[in-house]
Coordinates of C-alpha atoms and ligand atoms in Angstrom, one line a residue:
X1 CA 0.0 0.0 0.0
X2 CA 1.4 3.4 -0.9
X3 CA 0.3 7.0 -0.4
X4 CA 1.8 9.4 -2.9
X5 CA 1.9 13.1 -2.5
X6 CA 0.8 15.1 -5.6
X7 CA 0.0 18.6 -4.5
X8 CA -2.7 19.8 -3.8
X9 CA -4.2 16.3 -3.8
X10 CA -2.8 13.0 -2.8
X11 CA -3.6 9.4 -3.8
X12 CA -3.8 6.1 -2.1
X13 CA -3.7 2.6 -3.3
X14 CA -5.4 0.4 -0.8
X15 CA -5.2 -2.7 -3.0
X16 CA -7.7 -5.5 -2.1
X17 CA -8.6 -4.1 1.3
X18 CA -12.4 -3.7 1.8
X19 CA -14.5 -1.8 4.3
X20 CA -15.1 -5.1 6.1
X21 CA -11.4 -5.5 6.7
X22 CA -10.4 -2.0 7.8
X23 CA -10.1 0.1 4.6
X24 CA -11.5 3.1 6.5
X25 CA -8.3 3.3 8.6
X26 CA -6.1 3.9 5.6
X27 CA -8.6 6.4 4.2
X28 CA -8.8 8.4 7.4
X29 CA -5.1 8.4 7.8
X30 CA -4.6 9.7 4.2
X31 CA -7.3 12.4 4.7
X32 CA -6.1 13.5 8.1
X33 CA -3.3 15.8 6.7
X34 CA -5.3 17.1 3.7
X35 CA -6.9 20.5 4.1
X36 CA -10.7 20.9 3.8
X37 CA -11.3 20.7 0.1
X38 CA -8.2 18.7 -0.6
X39 CA -8.6 15.7 -2.8
X40 CA -7.7 12.1 -2.3
X41 CA -7.6 9.8 -5.3
X42 CA -8.4 6.2 -4.3
X43 CA -7.2 3.1 -6.0
X44 CA -8.8 -0.1 -4.8
X45 CA -9.7 -3.5 -6.2
X46 CA -12.2 -5.0 -3.7
X47 CA -15.6 -5.9 -5.0
X48 CA -18.1 -3.0 -5.1
X49 CA -15.6 -0.7 -3.3
X50 CA -16.9 2.5 -4.9
X51 CA -20.4 1.8 -3.5
X52 CA -19.1 1.3 0.0
X53 CA -16.8 4.3 -0.3
X54 CA -19.8 6.5 -1.3
X55 CA -21.7 5.5 1.8
X56 CA -18.6 6.0 4.0
X57 CA -18.1 9.5 2.6
X58 CA -21.7 10.4 3.4
X59 CA -21.3 9.2 7.0
X60 CA -18.0 11.0 7.5
X61 CA -19.0 14.3 5.8
X62 CA -16.7 14.0 2.8
X63 CA -17.7 14.6 -0.9
X64 CA -17.6 11.5 -3.2
X65 CA -16.6 12.2 -6.8
X66 CA -16.8 9.3 -9.3
X67 CA -13.6 7.9 -10.6
X68 CA -12.0 7.3 -13.9
X69 CA -9.9 4.5 -15.4
X70 CA -7.1 5.3 -12.9
X71 CA -9.1 5.8 -9.7
X72 CA -12.1 4.1 -8.2
X73 CA -13.1 7.6 -6.9
X74 CA -11.9 10.9 -5.6
X75 CA -12.7 11.9 -2.0
X76 CA -12.9 15.6 -1.2
X77 CA -12.3 16.3 2.4
X78 CA -15.4 17.9 3.9
X79 CA -15.5 20.7 6.5
X80 CA -17.7 18.6 8.9
X81 CA -15.2 15.8 8.7
X82 CA -13.5 16.5 12.0
X83 CA -16.7 14.9 13.5
X84 CA -16.5 14.4 17.2
X85 CA -13.1 16.1 17.5
X86 CA -14.7 19.4 16.3
X87 CA -15.3 21.7 19.3
X88 CA -13.9 19.1 21.7
X89 CA -12.3 20.7 24.7
X90 CA -9.1 19.5 26.3
X91 CA -9.6 18.2 29.8
X92 CA -6.5 19.8 31.2
X93 CA -3.2 17.9 30.7
X94 CA -2.3 14.4 31.7
X95 CA 1.0 15.4 33.5
X96 CA 0.2 17.2 36.7
X97 CA 3.6 18.9 36.7
X98 CA 2.6 21.0 33.7
X99 CA 1.1 24.5 34.3
X100 CA -2.7 24.4 34.4
X101 CA -2.7 20.7 33.8
X102 CA -5.1 20.2 36.7
X103 CA -8.2 22.4 36.5
X104 CA -9.5 24.1 39.6
X105 CA -13.1 23.1 38.9
X106 CA -13.5 20.6 36.1
X107 CA -17.0 20.3 34.7
X108 CA -19.0 17.3 36.0
X109 CA -19.9 16.1 32.5
X110 CA -16.2 15.3 31.8
X111 CA -17.1 12.2 33.9
X112 CA -14.5 9.4 33.7
X113 CA -12.6 11.0 30.8
X114 CA -8.8 10.8 31.0
X115 CA -7.2 14.0 32.1
X116 CA -5.9 15.5 28.9
X117 CA -8.5 13.9 26.6
X118 CA -10.4 15.8 24.0
X119 CA -13.9 15.9 25.3
X120 CA -16.8 15.6 22.8
X121 CA -19.4 18.1 23.9
X122 CA -22.6 16.9 25.6
X123 CA -23.2 13.7 27.4
X124 CA -24.4 12.7 30.8
X125 CA -24.0 14.9 33.9
X126 CA -22.0 13.2 36.6
X127 CA -22.4 13.9 40.2
X128 CA -19.2 14.6 42.1
X129 CA -19.5 16.2 45.5
X130 CA -15.7 16.6 45.6
X131 CA -15.3 18.5 42.4
X132 CA -12.8 21.2 43.1
X133 CA -9.1 20.9 43.3
X134 CA -9.1 22.8 46.6
X135 CA -11.3 20.0 48.2
X136 CA -8.9 17.1 47.4
X137 CA -5.5 18.2 46.2
X138 CA -2.1 18.4 48.0
X139 CA 1.0 20.1 46.8
X140 CA 3.1 17.0 47.2
X141 CA 0.5 14.7 45.6
X142 CA 2.2 13.3 42.5
X143 CA 5.3 12.6 44.5
X144 CA 3.4 10.9 47.3
X145 CA 1.7 8.7 44.8
X146 CA 5.0 7.7 43.2
X147 CA 6.4 6.9 46.7
X148 CA 3.4 4.9 47.6
X149 CA 3.6 2.7 44.5
X150 CA 7.4 2.2 45.0
X151 CA 7.0 1.2 48.6
X152 CA 4.4 -1.5 48.2
X153 CA 5.5 -4.8 49.9
X154 CA 4.4 -8.4 49.6
X155 CA 3.3 -9.8 53.0
X156 CA 4.6 -13.2 52.0
X157 CA 8.1 -12.2 51.3
X158 CA 8.7 -8.9 53.1
X159 CA 8.2 -10.5 56.5
X160 CA 10.2 -13.4 57.7
X161 CA 7.4 -15.5 59.2
X162 CA 9.8 -18.3 59.9
X163 CA 12.1 -16.3 62.1
X164 CA 12.4 -18.3 65.3
X165 CA 11.4 -17.0 68.7
X166 CA 10.7 -18.7 72.0
X167 CA 7.1 -19.5 72.7
X168 CA 5.5 -17.7 75.6
X169 CA 1.8 -18.2 76.0
X170 CA 1.1 -15.0 77.8
X171 CA 3.1 -12.8 75.5
X172 CA 1.4 -14.4 72.6
X173 CA -1.9 -13.5 74.2
X174 CA -0.8 -9.9 74.6
X175 CA 0.3 -9.8 71.0
X176 CA -3.0 -11.3 69.8
X177 CA -4.9 -8.7 71.8
X178 CA -2.8 -5.9 70.3
X179 CA -3.3 -7.3 66.8
X180 CA -7.1 -7.7 67.3
X181 CA -7.3 -4.0 68.2
X182 CA -5.1 -3.0 65.3
X183 CA -7.2 -5.0 62.8
X184 CA -10.3 -3.2 64.0
X185 CA -8.7 0.1 63.5
X186 CA -7.4 -0.9 60.1
X187 CA -10.9 -1.8 59.0
X188 CA -12.0 1.7 59.9
X189 CA -8.9 3.2 58.1
X190 CA -9.9 1.1 55.0
X191 CA -13.6 1.9 54.8
X192 CA -13.6 5.6 56.0
X193 CA -11.6 6.9 53.0
X194 CA -13.1 4.3 50.6
X195 CA -16.5 6.0 50.9
X196 CA -15.0 9.2 49.3
X197 CA -13.4 7.6 46.3
X198 CA -16.6 7.7 44.2
X199 CA -17.3 11.2 45.3
X200 CA -14.0 12.6 43.8
X201 CA -13.9 13.9 40.3
X202 CA -11.7 11.5 38.3
X203 CA -9.9 14.6 36.8
X204 CA -8.0 14.5 40.1
X205 CA -6.4 11.2 39.0
X206 CA -3.6 11.3 41.5
X207 CA -6.0 11.6 44.5
X208 CA -7.9 8.5 43.4
X209 CA -4.7 6.7 42.8
X210 CA -3.2 7.6 46.1
X211 CA -6.3 6.8 48.1
X212 CA -6.7 3.5 46.2
X213 CA -3.1 2.5 47.2
X214 CA -3.8 3.7 50.7
X215 CA -6.8 1.4 50.9
X216 CA -4.7 -1.5 49.5
X217 CA -2.2 -0.7 52.3
X218 CA -4.9 -1.1 54.9
X219 CA -6.0 -4.4 53.4
X220 CA -2.4 -5.6 53.6
X221 CA -2.2 -4.4 57.3
X222 CA -5.4 -6.4 58.1
X223 CA -3.7 -9.4 56.5
X224 CA -0.4 -9.2 58.3
X225 CA -1.9 -8.6 61.7
X226 CA -4.3 -11.5 61.2
X227 CA -1.4 -13.7 60.1
X228 CA 0.5 -12.8 63.2
X229 CA -2.3 -13.9 65.5
X230 CA -2.6 -17.3 63.7
X231 CA 1.2 -17.8 63.3
X232 CA 1.4 -19.6 66.6
X233 CA -2.2 -20.8 66.6
X234 CA -3.4 -17.9 68.8
X235 CA -6.9 -16.7 69.2
X236 CA -8.1 -13.1 68.6
X237 CA -8.6 -10.9 71.6
X238 CA -11.4 -8.6 72.7
X239 CA -13.2 -6.0 70.7
X240 CA -14.8 -3.4 73.0
X241 CA -17.9 -1.3 72.6
X242 CA -15.9 1.9 73.3
X243 CA -13.5 1.0 70.5
X244 CA -16.3 0.5 68.0
X245 CA -18.0 3.7 69.2
X246 CA -14.9 5.7 68.6
X247 CA -14.3 4.2 65.1
X248 CA -17.9 4.5 64.0
X249 CA -17.6 8.3 64.4
X250 CA -14.9 8.2 61.7
X251 CA -17.2 6.3 59.3
X252 CA -20.1 8.7 60.1
X253 CA -18.2 11.9 59.3
X254 CA -19.6 12.9 55.9
X255 CA -17.2 15.7 55.1
X256 CA -13.9 14.6 53.3
X257 CA -11.8 17.3 54.9
X258 CA -13.0 16.6 58.4
X259 CA -12.9 12.8 58.0
X260 CA -9.3 12.9 56.7
X261 CA -8.4 15.3 59.6
X262 CA -9.8 13.0 62.2
X263 CA -8.6 9.8 60.6
X264 CA -5.3 10.6 58.9
X265 CA -3.9 13.6 60.8
X266 CA -5.0 12.7 64.3
X267 CA -5.8 9.0 64.2
X268 CA -3.1 7.6 61.9
X269 CA -0.7 10.2 63.3
X270 CA -1.3 8.7 66.8
X271 CA -0.9 5.2 65.4
X272 CA 2.5 6.1 64.1
X273 CA 3.7 6.4 67.7
X274 CA 2.0 3.1 68.6
X275 CA 3.6 1.3 65.7
X276 CA 7.1 2.7 66.5
X277 CA 6.5 1.6 70.1
X278 CA 5.7 -2.0 68.9
X279 CA 8.7 -2.0 66.6
X280 CA 10.8 -1.2 69.6
X281 CA 9.2 -3.2 72.3
X282 CA 7.3 -6.2 70.7
X283 CA 8.7 -9.4 72.2
X284 CA 9.3 -11.2 68.9
X285 CA 11.1 -10.3 65.7
X286 CA 8.0 -11.0 63.5
X287 CA 5.8 -8.5 65.3
X288 CA 8.6 -5.9 65.2
X289 CA 9.0 -6.4 61.4
X290 CA 5.3 -6.0 60.9
X291 CA 5.2 -2.9 63.0
X292 CA 8.0 -1.3 61.0
X293 CA 6.5 -2.0 57.6
X294 CA 3.0 -0.8 58.6
X295 CA 4.4 2.4 60.2
X296 CA 6.1 3.2 56.8
X297 CA 2.8 3.0 55.1
X298 CA 1.0 5.0 57.8
X299 CA 3.5 7.8 57.5
X300 CA 2.4 8.3 53.9
X301 CA -1.3 8.3 54.9
X302 CA -0.5 11.0 57.5
X303 CA 1.5 13.0 55.0
X304 CA -1.4 13.1 52.5
X305 CA -3.8 14.1 55.2
X306 CA -1.6 16.9 56.4
X307 CA -0.7 17.9 52.8
X308 CA -4.2 18.0 51.6
X309 CA -5.5 20.1 54.6
X310 CA -2.6 22.5 54.2
X311 CA -3.5 22.9 50.6
X312 CA -7.2 23.6 51.4
X313 CA -6.4 25.9 54.4
X314 CA -4.2 28.0 52.1
X315 CA -7.3 29.2 50.3
X316 CA -9.9 28.5 53.0
X317 CA -8.6 29.5 56.4
X318 CA -12.1 29.2 57.9
X319 CA -11.7 25.5 57.5
X320 CA -9.4 25.6 60.6
X321 CA -12.5 26.4 62.8
X322 CA -14.4 23.6 61.3
X323 CA -11.6 21.2 62.0
X324 CA -11.4 22.3 65.6
X325 CA -15.2 21.9 65.9
X326 CA -15.0 18.4 64.5
X327 CA -12.6 17.3 67.3
X328 CA -14.8 18.9 69.9
X329 CA -17.9 17.3 68.5
X330 CA -16.3 13.9 68.4
X331 CA -15.0 14.3 71.9
X332 CA -18.5 15.2 73.2
X333 CA -20.0 12.2 71.3
X334 CA -17.5 9.9 73.0
X335 CA -17.4 11.5 76.4
X336 CA -19.6 8.9 78.0
X337 CA -17.7 6.0 76.5
X338 CA -15.0 3.9 78.3
X339 CA -12.1 5.0 76.1
X340 CA -9.2 2.7 75.2
X341 CA -9.8 -1.0 75.6
X342 CA -8.2 -1.8 79.0
X343 CA -7.0 -5.1 77.6
X344 CA -5.1 -3.2 74.9
X345 CA -3.4 -1.0 77.4
X346 CA -2.5 -3.9 79.6
X347 CA -1.1 -5.7 76.7
X348 CA 1.0 -2.7 75.8
X349 CA 2.5 -2.6 79.3
X350 CA 3.2 -6.3 79.3
X351 CA 4.9 -6.1 75.8
X352 CA 7.0 -3.2 76.9
X353 CA 7.8 -5.0 80.2
X354 CA 8.9 -8.2 78.4
X355 CA 8.3 -10.3 81.6
X356 CA 6.1 -10.6 84.7
X357 CA 8.9 -9.5 87.1
X358 CA 7.7 -6.5 89.2
X359 CA 10.5 -4.2 88.1
X360 CA 10.0 -5.0 84.4
X361 CA 6.2 -4.3 84.8
X362 CA 7.1 -1.0 86.3
X363 CA 9.4 -0.2 83.4
X364 CA 6.7 -1.3 80.9
X365 CA 4.2 0.9 82.6
X366 CA 6.5 3.9 82.4
X367 CA 7.2 3.2 78.7
X368 CA 3.4 3.0 78.0
X369 CA 3.0 6.4 79.8
X370 CA 5.9 7.8 77.7
X371 CA 4.1 6.5 74.6
X372 CA 1.0 8.5 75.5
X373 CA 3.1 11.7 75.9
X374 CA 4.8 11.0 72.5
X375 CA 1.4 10.6 70.9
X376 CA 0.2 13.9 72.4
X377 CA 3.3 15.7 71.3
X378 CA 3.0 14.2 67.8
X379 CA -0.6 15.4 67.4
X380 CA 0.4 18.8 68.6
X381 CA 3.2 19.1 66.1
X382 CA 0.8 18.1 63.2
X383 CA -1.8 20.5 64.4
X384 CA 0.8 23.2 64.4
X385 CA 1.6 22.3 60.8
X386 CA -2.0 23.1 60.0
X387 CA -1.6 26.5 61.5
X388 CA -3.1 26.0 65.0
X389 CA -1.4 27.9 67.8
X390 CA 0.5 26.0 70.5
X391 CA -2.4 26.5 72.9
X392 CA -5.0 25.4 70.4
X393 CA -2.9 22.4 69.4
X394 CA -2.5 21.4 73.0
X395 CA -6.2 21.7 73.7
X396 CA -7.3 19.8 70.6
X397 CA -4.7 17.1 71.1
X398 CA -6.0 16.5 74.6
X399 CA -9.6 16.1 73.2
X400 CA -8.5 13.4 70.7
X401 CA -10.2 10.0 71.3
X402 CA -8.7 7.9 74.0
X403 CA -9.0 5.0 71.6
X404 CA -6.0 6.5 69.7
X405 CA -7.7 6.2 66.3
Ligands
LIG501 FE1 -3.1 0.8 58.3
LIG502 FE1 -3.5 4.1 57.3

């Protein structure tokens, strides 16, 4: 097949190819670079080709001119021939690093279209409650997503499940109680952000991608904590009413900014300290490895929560008051509840003690108190990153749920 340039028209020989085997691709390609009114001489030998070509030209908005002994027909490129591309608007640019690539308020009817696609006008109206960049974006977002993807780990191979450690029934029970509590919190951390994914305009591709990876992280955390309990044939511990009450308030928060503040900035932020504590004090190497890997993931979840809220606060400083009000509201809702599962705190003390000797228990207790201080200080530091004063940060940090998450 050959296309020959003979200005101002061109010719094409499509040989025996018919419209039932893709002839239109070659015709479109040859017409693409011709100006409106430009002529394309078509040579073809498929049966009834001219009849089919005439129909195709009508559909595509080109003029069909009968041929001669050399050509089956001439096709004159029509003005309407750009079809769906005509008047199509570019939906930003695919690469978020380009200027103006990500629109501040993409129209809802862009729907699932790829960012950067040419959008044929019209079509159904989509409903995205989270439709502005301000509501979902973070300055460090593309980088955070790249890091999240690069840091994925396989539970089967990243953790040395066979690493030997001496069996101790009571330590195993304490570990199982801690894992039971962690799994419950992971379930909340998985479902709370998942509710928002379908509310976010797909134009903000990196937000959907990052949240999806975050949810996959939580699914992996549920897996490894579960595997740790069953590793030595252990049984799950206690799930308390107060724990479920605390976590349900996260799932019930309908506002994305407030939910990510409570969950990611305050809750997962507090969990970072807990996981680092377990990495340091867990009695066996498997639990320590798990805690280290999970903490790495959680640090990203916290970073997105902080980064997103910083972004939104830059244009909407009044959000700060709504964030504070959300902490107070949640505190009031939980004020009559029992707080942290006592079994969990006892398990923490025992794990940090490492034995039942009285002086070790005292040391474990002191470490658990230090952990609470570190959690409070961590929350205050993150609140200050969001522009709260020292005094406000201290007050809000103190009102955070006693369940940690
Ligand atoms: Fe997690
Ligand atoms: Fe998380």
